[in-house]
Every structure is written in C-alpha cells, then in structure tokens.
Amino acid sequence: MEKNILIVGAGISGLSAGCYAQMNGYKTTIFEMNSIPGGLCTAWERKGYTFDISMHMLTGSLSGPIHRMWQEMGIPQKFSFHYHDHISHVEGMGKTLTFSTDRKKLDEELLAISPGDADLIREFTRLIFGPDMMEAASLKPKVLKNIWDSVRMLFALLPLFRTFGKYNKMTIQEFSGRFKDPFLRKAIRFIVDTPGWPMLEFPMVALAGFIRSGVIEAGAPLGGSQQVVYHMAELYKQLGGEIQFKSRVKDLIIENNRVMGIKLEDDTRYTADQVIWAGDGHTLIYEILKGKYINDKIRNIYEKWIPVKPIVHVMMGVNRDLSKEPHRIIFEPDEPITIAGREYRWLTVIHHCFDKSMAPEGKSAVEVWYDSEYEYWEELYKNKTDYKVEKKRIADYTIQQLDKRWPGFASQVEVIDVPTPATYMRYTGNWKASPDGWYITPDNIGDDEPVRTLPGLEGLRMVGHWTAPFMGTVMSAMSGRQVIQLICKEEGKKFMTQAGL
C-alpha cells in the first residue's frame, strides 16, 4: 500500500519534494497558502512588463553536480538560459569597474585603477577564477554518502585546502578593507555584498571559483523564474500529485509525539504517514509547536544566525532600451536617501533586457533594491496613508537619481510598483519578511547538513531555506530531493528519478 505524504508549501523546495516523492511511488498532496505555486520564487506582470524577484542565476544550469537534478526535472531540456559576460559594473568616486568573466580583462582593469594594489588584486582574481567549491557538491545527503562519494569529494577539495587555511574565517568585508585604493575597498566587496542585496560577514572561502559556478555556468532562465516553478508544478501534477491552493496550514495533528497530519485555517484536517514542512521555519518551530521540540543546535540557529534582510523593491517599466547597458549597475548617487533611519549612499540598478519576455520591444523592466528593517515596515503598514507616502517617496527619489544618470528617464517611466517587507510578509509569511533564510558566515559555513527533523518529534521533515545557511533556490530544491532520498532509504526502497537514475 502506497504511503501518504502531505507537503506544506508549494515553493521550490516543496515542489521538488513533491516531484521526487511521486517519482518514488508516494501519494502526495501539497497545501499552498496562495493561489499560485512558487513562494519566494515568483514574478508578476504590470502593463506588459514582468517584474521578477528571483532566480537571477541558476547554479548548475549548464553543468556540474547540480545540473543532474535540473535534468531530472526537465528544466535544461525545456528552458533556454542567458549567460552574462559580467557580474556587475561599478561607478563611483570618479572611477568605474566592470566585473568581467574574462580574467585578463578584469586583471587589467583592476591594475589600471590601482597599481599599488597589484599583489592583492592578483590574489583576489586567483581566488574567484580558481578551483571551484561547487565541484565538491553532492546530491546525496551526508548520511547516505559512501566511501566513493567521500573520495570524489576529497579530490574535488584538494586544490582548495590552501585556500581554506589561508582565509579561515576571513570575510569579504575584511579582505576588501586591505586595499589601498578607496574605490576598490568598496568595489571588491560589491562582487557579492551589493547595495540592496548585502551579504553580511560573507566568507572569503565561499568565493573560491565563484566566476565559474556563480556566473559562467549559472544562467538566467529566459521567461523568468516563475515559468520554472510553473513547469515544476506541472511536472508534479503529471506525476500524479495534487496541489490545494488557498489552503493555509495553521496546525499539526500530533499524537504521542508523532505528527499524524495537518489542520487548515478552516479546521479541515488531513492525516498522513509523513508531513514535509516546506514553509517558514520560525512559524513551525516557535508558533505552531511553541518551542517544545528544539535542542541547543536549533536554539543557537534562531538566536545567533542572521536572517537575510528584507527588501524594498522599486520596480519600473520604462520606455527606454537599456540593452546596451550592463545588466547590473552599482553607482554612487549625488545625494543619499534615508530609509528606516539608515542612509543609503550606493544604489544597484538591474535591468532584464537580455530576456525579451520581460518587457515590450524597445522597453525595459528595471529594478532598484533597498535592504531594510522588517520592524519599521511592520509598524508603518498599520497606517496605510503613511505607508503609501513612504513608498512614493522612495520611488520618486529612485527615479530622480536614474534620471540624472539617463536624462529623460523620469518621463519614460510607464509603470511603478513598490513591494516592501510588508508585501513579503503578506504573501509568504516568512519570518521577518526574509527573502532567503539565513546569511552564510564564517561561523556557520560548516553547518552544511540541513536541520531536517526536530528532536522528540516523529513523522515530520523540514525542507527549504530555513534548514541551512543561505540555501537559495538551488539548495532549497536539492533539500526537497534529499528528504525523499532519506525516506526511501529508511523504508528500504531504491531512490528513483524520472530518468530512472
């Protein structure tokens, strides 16, 4: 008799778990609070413009250990990908820098900016163009790896042993602070710790081979991230799975410290052999379960790890073709803006002209992000008038600054949309409106095995970006795959994929 699994959340981790569960003969249902799948992996349309807040790069879309997972779900077979030849373009302090994927070009540009930093420049490019940490990645959970998996990982990591020893707990912020040139002290940090999307305390070791794994072999799916999750949802249904939309789970059914099912907001109850939680971790552990099933590790995570900061997006549909411009520009505006008591002296502007589906011909979907504080927006949202005024103030400032860079820009803006942390909370319920779980830091980079279960509670598994540091879409999808591998192992079943691998 087939086992029944209920999955809470139709984000990318829940859809992944559902697909692999169906491939392995389980009967599953996904319960999603919204009317569409995707969770944080989403986009929306306004007057012909598509605003996409997720999957700006898909690690493993071209090759590498993660590529196999995407193949199993038919994504490289169905989607075309755009591969950027640069990460970003930085302008400020009277200087410019393009983070090219061509090592020679980047070296020459950096050395022209600051010959006195030559040794540090070569050290930096040697790291980001060097051996790739992703080569050591495995689709298997750590507990299922055999001796050959360990040998393969050892050989992949051998070229990086000196890197680990050299940088140990050094962050990109500390490393960039060593440059003599003031512009490079900012620009080098911006390779990952960007205005609007900061990476607090980002470990230098995580930059090993970043150009290859994070850019050259990580494409942006043409059509956008929402089309990818729609494909996964359709695959899940083709495999026999069912998604119940507008079905928010408010409680778990627990008997003798075993999860027996779920309870919806309307008090409808569903029972199952297993429940997989692909929703917000804090809601599950501290609100539904009242902190009853935790240990020192989980307590440490929620007390000491840093949630990824929520975002204010200024989304614009513009009657201007920006396709000749770098796709991500970081620049220093002529005057800062203060939001939630914090001053912003650098802005990042992103356009999607490389994807013709994002805007009408000759026009551009443009976005500027401001990382912010959830508590400020939570309070502000209580007064809708003040909330709307603040959103307009931020949008007006943003357009004003872009008009100074591109004269006439302001008159060409056709659509403006400003989602805030309050928007994230309404649509995702994510703790503190975080768009990506936990920051990766030197202190937690070694905690790469996700927290999948809670001590003293059986019948429940967890997947998604609250289970380990900085999971993102890729690792969240892999967490769904891995949890089904573990269930299959416990039940003595051979783990199968659609491809029969």
Short mmCIF file of C-alpha atoms in Angstrom, two decimals:
data_model
loop_
_atom_site.label_atom_id
_atom_site.label_comp_id
_atom_site.label_asym_id
_atom_site.label_seq_id
_atom_site.Cartn_x
_atom_site.Cartn_y
_atom_site.Cartn_z
CA MET A 1 0.00 0.00 0.00
CA GLU A 2 1.43 3.39 -1.03
CA LYS A 3 2.42 5.76 1.76
CA ASN A 4 0.73 9.15 2.02
CA ILE A 5 2.84 12.32 2.39
CA LEU A 6 1.46 15.81 2.95
CA ILE A 7 3.67 18.75 1.96
CA VAL A 8 3.18 22.24 3.39
CA GLY A 9 4.18 24.91 0.86
CA ALA A 10 4.43 24.94 -2.94
CA GLY A 11 7.68 26.90 -3.10
CA ILE A 12 10.63 25.37 -4.93
CA SER A 13 11.58 23.06 -2.03
CA GLY A 14 8.01 21.77 -1.62
CA LEU A 15 7.59 21.24 -5.36
CA SER A 16 10.92 19.42 -5.52
CA ALA A 17 9.97 17.15 -2.61
CA GLY A 18 6.61 16.51 -4.26
CA CYS A 19 8.10 15.61 -7.62
CA TYR A 20 10.64 13.19 -6.19
CA ALA A 21 8.05 11.67 -3.83
CA GLN A 22 5.77 10.98 -6.79
CA MET A 23 8.66 9.52 -8.77
CA ASN A 24 9.21 7.08 -5.90
CA GLY A 25 5.65 5.85 -5.57
CA TYR A 26 4.34 8.00 -2.74
CA LYS A 27 0.90 9.59 -2.75
CA THR A 28 1.30 13.28 -2.02
CA THR A 29 -0.67 16.48 -1.68
CA ILE A 30 0.84 19.97 -1.42
CA PHE A 31 -1.02 22.62 0.58
CA GLU A 32 -0.24 26.18 -0.54
CA MET A 33 -1.47 29.35 1.17
CA ASN A 34 -1.52 31.37 -2.08
CA SER A 35 -3.38 30.91 -5.36
CA ILE A 36 -0.22 30.11 -7.37
CA PRO A 37 2.90 27.99 -6.77
CA GLY A 38 6.40 29.34 -6.28
CA GLY A 39 6.53 31.07 -2.91
CA LEU A 40 9.52 33.41 -2.97
CA CYS A 41 10.42 32.20 -6.45
CA THR A 42 7.96 34.46 -8.24
CA ALA A 43 7.26 37.28 -10.67
CA TRP A 44 4.29 39.41 -11.66
CA GLU A 45 3.13 41.40 -14.68
CA ARG A 46 2.10 45.04 -14.91
CA LYS A 47 1.00 46.54 -18.26
CA GLY A 48 3.22 44.25 -20.33
CA TYR A 49 6.24 44.40 -18.00
CA THR A 50 7.29 41.38 -15.92
CA PHE A 51 8.96 42.03 -12.59
CA ASP A 52 11.00 39.01 -11.48
CA ILE A 53 12.49 38.96 -7.97
CA SER A 54 14.04 35.50 -8.04
CA MET A 55 16.44 33.18 -9.83
CA HIS A 56 18.68 35.85 -11.36
CA MET A 57 21.14 32.99 -11.81
CA LEU A 58 20.54 29.24 -11.63
CA THR A 59 23.59 27.39 -10.39
CA GLY A 60 24.16 24.20 -12.37
CA SER A 61 22.05 25.23 -15.35
CA LEU A 62 24.93 24.39 -17.71
CA SER A 63 26.94 21.65 -15.99
CA GLY A 64 28.34 20.49 -12.68
CA PRO A 65 27.00 18.22 -9.91
CA ILE A 66 23.73 20.17 -9.51
CA HIS A 67 22.96 20.02 -13.24
CA ARG A 68 21.73 16.44 -12.92
CA MET A 69 18.91 17.50 -10.57
CA TRP A 70 17.67 20.10 -13.03
CA GLN A 71 17.82 17.49 -15.80
CA GLU A 72 15.72 15.10 -13.72
CA MET A 73 13.04 17.79 -13.60
CA GLY A 74 13.33 18.60 -17.30
CA ILE A 75 14.45 22.21 -16.82
CA PRO A 76 17.53 22.44 -19.11
CA GLN A 77 15.58 20.48 -21.72
CA LYS A 78 12.73 22.99 -21.73
CA PHE A 79 14.33 26.36 -20.97
CA SER A 80 16.97 28.44 -22.67
CA PHE A 81 19.39 30.34 -20.43
CA HIS A 82 21.25 33.61 -20.78
CA TYR A 83 24.84 33.59 -19.52
CA HIS A 84 26.21 37.01 -18.58
CA ASP A 85 29.77 38.01 -19.50
CA HIS A 86 30.00 40.20 -16.42
CA ILE A 87 28.73 40.24 -12.84
CA SER A 88 28.21 43.96 -12.43
CA HIS A 89 29.50 47.41 -13.34
CA VAL A 90 30.52 49.75 -10.52
CA GLU A 91 30.66 53.56 -10.82
CA GLY A 92 31.74 55.94 -8.07
CA MET A 93 34.48 58.20 -6.69
CA GLY A 94 35.27 59.19 -10.27
CA LYS A 95 36.18 55.61 -11.25
CA THR A 96 34.49 52.62 -12.93
CA LEU A 97 34.98 48.86 -12.82
CA THR A 98 33.30 46.04 -14.73
CA PHE A 99 33.49 42.63 -13.07
CA SER A 100 34.14 40.73 -16.30
CA THR A 101 34.13 36.95 -16.53
CA ASP A 102 37.32 37.32 -18.59
CA ARG A 103 40.18 37.10 -16.11
CA LYS A 104 42.66 39.01 -18.28
CA LYS A 105 40.22 41.91 -18.75
CA LEU A 106 39.42 42.08 -15.05
CA ASP A 107 43.08 41.94 -14.03
CA GLU A 108 43.98 44.73 -16.45
CA GLU A 109 41.11 46.94 -15.32
CA LEU A 110 41.84 46.46 -11.63
CA LEU A 111 45.57 47.12 -12.10
CA ALA A 112 44.83 50.28 -14.10
CA ILE A 113 42.72 51.56 -11.19
CA SER A 114 45.32 50.85 -8.51
CA PRO A 115 48.78 49.58 -9.46
CA GLY A 116 49.72 49.83 -5.79
CA ASP A 117 47.28 47.03 -5.00
CA ALA A 118 48.78 44.64 -7.57
CA ASP A 119 49.55 41.80 -5.17
CA LEU A 120 46.11 41.92 -3.56
CA ILE A 121 44.41 42.17 -6.98
CA ARG A 122 46.16 39.03 -8.24
CA GLU A 123 45.29 37.22 -5.03
CA PHE A 124 41.65 38.18 -5.46
CA THR A 125 41.34 37.13 -9.11
CA ARG A 126 43.30 33.94 -8.43
CA LEU A 127 40.63 33.03 -5.87
CA ILE A 128 37.48 33.84 -7.86
CA PHE A 129 38.81 32.30 -11.09
CA GLY A 130 40.43 29.35 -9.31
CA PRO A 131 39.25 25.89 -8.27
CA ASP A 132 35.51 25.72 -7.83
CA MET A 133 33.93 24.77 -4.49
CA MET A 134 30.78 23.55 -6.27
CA GLU A 135 32.76 20.65 -7.74
CA ALA A 136 32.59 19.09 -4.26
CA ALA A 137 28.79 19.37 -4.13
CA SER A 138 26.77 16.19 -3.95
CA LEU A 139 23.09 15.48 -4.50
CA LYS A 140 23.24 12.92 -1.70
CA PRO A 141 22.59 13.76 1.96
CA LYS A 142 25.76 13.37 4.02
CA VAL A 143 24.44 10.30 5.87
CA LEU A 144 23.94 8.43 2.57
CA LYS A 145 27.38 9.06 1.11
CA ASN A 146 29.59 6.01 0.62
CA ILE A 147 33.36 5.72 0.50
CA TRP A 148 33.48 6.57 -3.20
CA ASP A 149 31.44 9.72 -2.63
CA SER A 150 33.91 10.74 0.06
CA VAL A 151 36.89 10.05 -2.20
CA ARG A 152 35.35 12.11 -5.01
CA MET A 153 34.69 14.99 -2.64
CA LEU A 154 38.25 14.78 -1.26
CA PHE A 155 39.75 15.04 -4.75
CA ALA A 156 37.46 17.99 -5.53
CA LEU A 157 38.54 19.76 -2.34
CA LEU A 158 42.27 19.02 -2.54
CA PRO A 159 43.07 22.12 -4.64
CA LEU A 160 41.23 24.22 -2.06
CA PHE A 161 42.99 23.12 1.13
CA ARG A 162 45.43 26.03 0.97
CA THR A 163 42.52 28.41 0.39
CA PHE A 164 40.73 27.12 3.49
CA GLY A 165 43.87 27.52 5.57
CA LYS A 166 44.69 30.95 4.20
CA TYR A 167 41.31 32.61 4.63
CA ASN A 168 39.92 30.55 7.51
CA LYS A 169 37.29 32.92 8.97
CA MET A 170 38.12 35.99 6.88
CA THR A 171 35.16 37.83 5.34
CA ILE A 172 34.96 39.70 2.03
CA GLN A 173 34.46 42.86 4.10
CA GLU A 174 37.77 42.28 5.91
CA PHE A 175 39.60 41.37 2.71
CA SER A 176 38.36 44.37 0.72
CA GLY A 177 39.36 46.64 3.60
CA ARG A 178 43.01 45.77 2.89
CA PHE A 179 43.04 47.61 -0.45
CA LYS A 180 44.87 50.93 -0.55
CA ASP A 181 42.55 52.42 -3.14
CA PRO A 182 39.31 53.74 -1.54
CA PHE A 183 37.24 52.86 -4.62
CA LEU A 184 38.46 49.26 -4.66
CA ARG A 185 37.76 48.92 -0.95
CA LYS A 186 34.11 49.41 -1.91
CA ALA A 187 34.03 47.77 -5.34
CA ILE A 188 35.71 44.48 -4.39
CA ARG A 189 33.16 43.97 -1.62
CA PHE A 190 30.37 44.63 -4.11
CA ILE A 191 31.14 41.43 -6.02
CA VAL A 192 28.76 39.72 -3.57
CA ASP A 193 27.96 42.22 -0.82
CA THR A 194 25.98 44.58 -3.02
CA PRO A 195 23.86 47.62 -2.16
CA GLY A 196 20.29 46.39 -1.78
CA TRP A 197 21.35 42.74 -1.50
CA PRO A 198 24.01 42.68 1.23
CA MET A 199 25.97 39.62 2.26
CA LEU A 200 26.85 40.33 5.88
CA GLU A 201 30.09 38.67 7.02
CA PHE A 202 30.42 36.75 3.74
CA PRO A 203 33.24 34.14 4.00
CA MET A 204 36.11 34.57 1.55
CA VAL A 205 36.37 30.80 1.10
CA ALA A 206 32.87 30.80 -0.42
CA LEU A 207 34.22 32.93 -3.29
CA ALA A 208 36.56 30.15 -4.47
CA GLY A 209 35.79 29.56 -8.15
CA PHE A 210 32.81 31.92 -7.98
CA ILE A 211 33.17 33.19 -11.55
CA ARG A 212 32.66 29.74 -12.98
CA SER A 213 29.99 28.31 -10.68
CA GLY A 214 28.17 31.57 -9.97
CA VAL A 215 28.24 33.23 -13.40
CA ILE A 216 29.72 31.32 -16.34
CA GLU A 217 27.76 28.12 -15.59
CA ALA A 218 24.81 29.78 -13.82
CA GLY A 219 22.37 31.13 -16.37
CA ALA A 220 19.26 33.24 -16.04
CA PRO A 221 16.25 31.24 -17.32
CA LEU A 222 14.64 33.05 -20.24
CA GLY A 223 10.99 33.55 -19.45
CA GLY A 224 11.81 34.14 -15.79
CA SER A 225 11.83 32.22 -12.54
CA GLN A 226 8.04 31.92 -12.35
CA GLN A 227 7.96 29.88 -15.54
CA VAL A 228 10.47 27.46 -14.00
CA VAL A 229 8.33 26.86 -10.91
CA TYR A 230 5.19 26.61 -13.06
CA HIS A 231 6.99 23.89 -15.01
CA MET A 232 7.86 22.09 -11.78
CA ALA A 233 4.25 22.36 -10.59
CA GLU A 234 3.00 20.95 -13.90
CA LEU A 235 5.52 18.10 -13.73
CA TYR A 236 4.36 17.36 -10.20
CA LYS A 237 0.73 17.13 -11.35
CA GLN A 238 1.69 14.99 -14.36
CA LEU A 239 3.35 12.59 -11.93
CA GLY A 240 0.06 12.29 -10.07
CA GLY A 241 0.47 14.90 -7.35
CA GLU A 242 -2.21 17.31 -6.20
CA ILE A 243 -1.87 20.95 -5.09
CA GLN A 244 -4.53 22.55 -2.92
CA PHE A 245 -4.24 26.33 -3.26
CA LYS A 246 -5.54 28.91 -0.80
CA SER A 247 -5.01 26.31 1.92
CA ARG A 248 -3.03 27.80 4.79
CA VAL A 249 -1.92 25.24 7.38
CA LYS A 250 -2.44 26.55 10.91
CA ASP A 251 -1.55 23.49 13.00
CA LEU A 252 -0.19 19.96 13.06
CA ILE A 253 -2.07 16.93 14.34
CA ILE A 254 0.23 15.31 16.92
CA GLU A 255 -0.34 12.10 18.85
CA ASN A 256 2.27 10.69 21.24
CA ASN A 257 4.95 12.99 19.84
CA ARG A 258 4.28 11.88 16.27
CA VAL A 259 2.88 14.12 13.54
CA MET A 260 -0.20 12.44 12.13
CA GLY A 261 -1.40 15.19 9.81
CA ILE A 262 -2.28 18.86 9.40
CA LYS A 263 -5.10 21.25 10.20
CA LEU A 264 -6.07 24.10 7.87
CA GLU A 265 -7.37 27.54 8.84
CA ASP A 266 -10.93 26.40 8.27
CA ASP A 267 -10.28 23.48 10.68
CA THR A 268 -10.27 20.87 7.90
CA ARG A 269 -8.00 18.01 8.94
CA TYR A 270 -5.84 15.74 6.77
CA THR A 271 -3.92 12.72 8.01
CA ALA A 272 -0.79 11.16 6.53
CA ASP A 273 2.13 8.82 7.14
CA GLN A 274 4.58 11.72 6.84
CA VAL A 275 4.41 15.52 6.76
CA ILE A 276 7.07 17.58 4.98
CA TRP A 277 7.21 21.21 6.08
CA ALA A 278 8.36 23.47 3.24
CA GLY A 279 7.16 26.70 4.84
CA ASP A 280 8.53 29.20 7.31
CA GLY A 281 10.74 27.62 9.95
CA HIS A 282 10.05 30.05 12.77
CA THR A 283 6.29 29.67 12.31
CA LEU A 284 6.60 25.90 12.61
CA ILE A 285 9.06 25.67 15.50
CA TYR A 286 8.02 28.59 17.69
CA GLU A 287 4.43 29.43 16.79
CA ILE A 288 2.80 26.10 15.93
CA LEU A 289 4.98 23.87 18.13
CA LYS A 290 5.59 26.55 20.82
CA GLY A 291 9.31 25.75 21.01
CA LYS A 292 8.63 22.31 22.51
CA TYR A 293 10.78 20.32 20.06
CA ILE A 294 14.16 22.03 19.97
CA ASN A 295 17.72 21.37 21.03
CA ASP A 296 20.83 23.51 21.51
CA LYS A 297 21.62 23.50 17.78
CA ILE A 298 18.17 24.76 16.76
CA ARG A 299 18.14 27.28 19.60
CA ASN A 300 21.56 28.56 18.50
CA ILE A 301 20.39 28.91 14.90
CA TYR A 302 17.38 31.04 15.75
CA GLU A 303 19.18 33.09 18.39
CA LYS A 304 22.54 33.68 16.71
CA TRP A 305 22.29 33.20 12.97
CA ILE A 306 21.36 36.30 10.95
CA PRO A 307 18.23 36.25 8.78
CA VAL A 308 18.69 37.66 5.28
CA LYS A 309 17.48 41.27 5.37
CA PRO A 310 14.12 42.07 3.80
CA ILE A 311 13.91 44.18 0.67
CA VAL A 312 12.12 47.25 -0.63
CA HIS A 313 11.95 46.94 -4.43
CA VAL A 314 11.33 49.85 -6.75
CA MET A 315 10.12 48.17 -9.94
CA MET A 316 9.80 50.28 -13.07
CA GLY A 317 8.57 49.68 -16.59
CA VAL A 318 10.44 52.18 -18.78
CA ASN A 319 10.01 53.20 -22.39
CA ARG A 320 13.75 53.10 -22.94
CA ASP A 321 16.00 50.40 -24.33
CA LEU A 322 18.77 49.64 -21.81
CA SER A 323 20.03 46.52 -23.59
CA LYS A 324 23.42 48.14 -24.32
CA GLU A 325 23.96 48.89 -20.63
CA PRO A 326 25.50 46.42 -18.12
CA HIS A 327 22.67 44.32 -16.68
CA ARG A 328 23.62 45.28 -13.10
CA ILE A 329 24.99 48.74 -12.35
CA ILE A 330 26.15 49.83 -8.90
CA PHE A 331 26.59 53.56 -8.64
CA GLU A 332 27.03 56.38 -6.17
CA PRO A 333 24.09 58.83 -6.38
CA ASP A 334 24.76 62.54 -5.95
CA GLU A 335 22.78 62.53 -2.70
CA PRO A 336 21.82 59.68 -0.33
CA ILE A 337 18.38 58.66 0.87
CA THR A 338 17.46 57.70 4.42
CA ILE A 339 15.04 54.79 4.93
CA ALA A 340 14.10 53.44 8.36
CA GLY A 341 16.77 55.64 9.91
CA ARG A 342 19.57 54.36 7.67
CA GLU A 343 21.41 56.27 4.96
CA TYR A 344 21.97 54.69 1.53
CA ARG A 345 24.97 56.06 -0.38
CA TRP A 346 25.15 53.44 -3.15
CA LEU A 347 22.39 52.06 -5.38
CA THR A 348 22.15 48.94 -7.52
CA VAL A 349 20.02 49.09 -10.66
CA ILE A 350 19.15 45.91 -12.53
CA HIS A 351 17.52 45.50 -15.92
CA HIS A 352 16.30 42.38 -17.73
CA CYS A 353 16.76 43.42 -21.36
CA PHE A 354 18.63 40.17 -22.05
CA ASP A 355 15.22 38.46 -21.73
CA LYS A 356 12.83 39.77 -24.37
CA SER A 357 9.82 38.38 -22.49
CA MET A 358 10.29 40.83 -19.61
CA ALA A 359 9.19 43.99 -21.43
CA PRO A 360 7.60 45.16 -24.69
CA GLU A 361 10.04 45.61 -27.58
CA GLY A 362 12.36 48.57 -27.13
CA LYS A 363 11.41 48.95 -23.45
CA SER A 364 12.97 47.77 -20.18
CA ALA A 365 11.94 46.21 -16.87
CA VAL A 366 14.14 47.92 -14.28
CA GLU A 367 14.53 47.44 -10.54
CA VAL A 368 16.39 49.03 -7.64
CA TRP A 369 16.57 47.26 -4.26
CA TYR A 370 16.95 48.65 -0.75
CA ASP A 371 17.61 46.19 2.07
CA SER A 372 15.68 47.39 5.09
CA GLU A 373 14.32 46.52 8.54
CA TYR A 374 11.14 44.50 8.90
CA GLU A 375 10.06 46.08 12.18
CA TYR A 376 9.94 49.54 10.55
CA TRP A 377 7.69 48.36 7.73
CA GLU A 378 5.54 46.25 10.02
CA GLU A 379 4.72 49.34 12.07
CA LEU A 380 4.37 51.65 9.08
CA TYR A 381 1.94 49.29 7.35
CA LYS A 382 -0.56 49.85 10.16
CA ASN A 383 -1.15 53.35 8.77
CA LYS A 384 -1.87 52.81 5.07
CA THR A 385 -1.62 56.53 4.25
CA ASP A 386 1.86 56.87 5.74
CA TYR A 387 2.84 53.56 4.14
CA LYS A 388 1.85 54.76 0.66
CA VAL A 389 3.56 58.12 1.18
CA GLU A 390 6.82 56.42 2.15
CA LYS A 391 6.69 54.07 -0.84
CA LYS A 392 6.14 57.06 -3.16
CA ARG A 393 9.00 58.99 -1.56
CA ILE A 394 11.40 56.12 -2.18
CA ALA A 395 10.17 55.61 -5.74
CA ASP A 396 10.42 59.34 -6.53
CA TYR A 397 13.98 59.51 -5.20
CA THR A 398 14.99 56.41 -7.17
CA ILE A 399 13.57 57.73 -10.44
CA GLN A 400 15.18 61.12 -9.82
CA GLN A 401 18.61 59.52 -9.43
CA LEU A 402 18.18 57.33 -12.51
CA ASP A 403 17.06 60.40 -14.47
CA LYS A 404 20.35 62.07 -13.62
CA ARG A 405 22.23 59.08 -14.97
CA TRP A 406 19.97 58.69 -18.02
CA PRO A 407 18.45 62.11 -18.83
CA GLY A 408 14.80 61.74 -19.78
CA PHE A 409 14.38 58.53 -17.76
CA ALA A 410 11.73 60.02 -15.45
CA SER A 411 9.41 60.95 -18.33
CA GLN A 412 9.77 57.44 -19.79
CA VAL A 413 8.58 55.57 -16.70
CA GLU A 414 5.27 53.89 -17.56
CA VAL A 415 4.79 51.58 -14.57
CA ILE A 416 5.90 51.79 -10.93
CA ASP A 417 5.43 49.06 -8.32
CA VAL A 418 6.99 49.12 -4.86
CA PRO A 419 6.73 45.84 -2.90
CA THR A 420 8.10 46.13 0.63
CA PRO A 421 8.87 43.79 3.55
CA ALA A 422 5.18 44.13 4.46
CA THR A 423 4.37 42.72 0.99
CA TYR A 424 6.71 39.78 1.55
CA MET A 425 5.05 39.04 4.87
CA ARG A 426 1.54 39.10 3.40
CA TYR A 427 2.38 36.80 0.52
CA THR A 428 4.90 34.41 2.10
CA GLY A 429 4.57 34.59 5.89
CA ASN A 430 8.36 34.39 6.03
CA TRP A 431 9.85 35.27 9.40
CA LYS A 432 10.92 38.93 9.45
CA ALA A 433 9.97 39.05 5.73
CA SER A 434 13.31 37.47 4.87
CA PRO A 435 13.67 36.63 1.16
CA ASP A 436 16.26 33.90 1.68
CA GLY A 437 16.55 32.40 5.16
CA TRP A 438 19.97 32.70 6.81
CA TYR A 439 23.13 34.55 5.81
CA ILE A 440 26.18 32.38 5.36
CA THR A 441 29.03 33.48 7.65
CA PRO A 442 32.41 32.09 8.73
CA ASP A 443 30.70 30.73 11.85
CA ASN A 444 28.02 28.68 10.08
CA ILE A 445 29.58 27.82 6.71
CA GLY A 446 30.50 24.39 8.08
CA ASP A 447 26.87 23.63 9.02
CA ASP A 448 26.08 22.37 5.55
CA GLU A 449 23.87 19.46 6.68
CA PRO A 450 20.32 20.84 6.88
CA VAL A 451 18.22 20.54 10.03
CA ARG A 452 15.56 18.20 8.64
CA THR A 453 13.92 16.89 11.80
CA LEU A 454 13.01 18.14 15.26
CA PRO A 455 14.18 16.29 18.39
CA GLY A 456 11.49 14.22 20.06
CA LEU A 457 9.02 14.55 17.17
CA GLU A 458 8.49 11.82 14.59
CA GLY A 459 6.67 11.88 11.29
CA LEU A 460 7.88 15.38 10.33
CA ARG A 461 10.59 16.50 7.91
CA MET A 462 11.67 20.03 7.02
CA VAL A 463 13.00 21.37 3.73
CA GLY A 464 13.79 24.79 2.33
CA HIS A 465 15.92 27.78 3.14
CA TRP A 466 15.46 27.82 6.93
CA THR A 467 17.18 24.44 7.29
CA ALA A 468 20.77 25.55 6.49
CA PRO A 469 22.76 28.73 5.71
CA PHE A 470 21.92 30.66 2.53
CA MET A 471 20.06 27.92 0.67
CA GLY A 472 18.60 29.98 -2.18
CA THR A 473 16.52 28.40 -4.90
CA VAL A 474 19.12 25.81 -5.86
CA MET A 475 19.89 24.32 -2.45
CA SER A 476 16.24 24.58 -1.43
CA ALA A 477 15.30 22.44 -4.43
CA MET A 478 18.05 19.99 -3.51
CA SER A 479 16.75 19.80 0.07
CA GLY A 480 13.43 18.53 -1.32
CA ARG A 481 15.20 15.87 -3.35
CA GLN A 482 17.35 14.79 -0.42
CA VAL A 483 14.49 14.40 2.04
CA ILE A 484 12.84 11.88 -0.31
CA GLN A 485 16.17 10.05 -0.65
CA LEU A 486 16.24 9.70 3.14
CA ILE A 487 12.65 8.49 3.35
CA CYS A 488 13.34 5.91 0.64
CA LYS A 489 16.45 4.72 2.47
CA GLU A 490 14.54 4.31 5.75
CA GLU A 491 11.87 2.26 4.01
CA GLY A 492 14.35 0.11 2.09
CA LYS A 493 13.36 1.49 -1.30
CA LYS A 494 15.72 2.29 -4.14
CA PHE A 495 15.58 6.02 -4.81
CA MET A 496 14.40 6.68 -8.36
CA THR A 497 14.13 9.74 -10.57
CA GLN A 498 12.01 10.30 -13.63
CA ALA A 499 15.01 9.37 -15.71
CA GLY A 500 15.33 6.13 -13.72
CA LEU A 501 18.70 7.22 -12.36
#
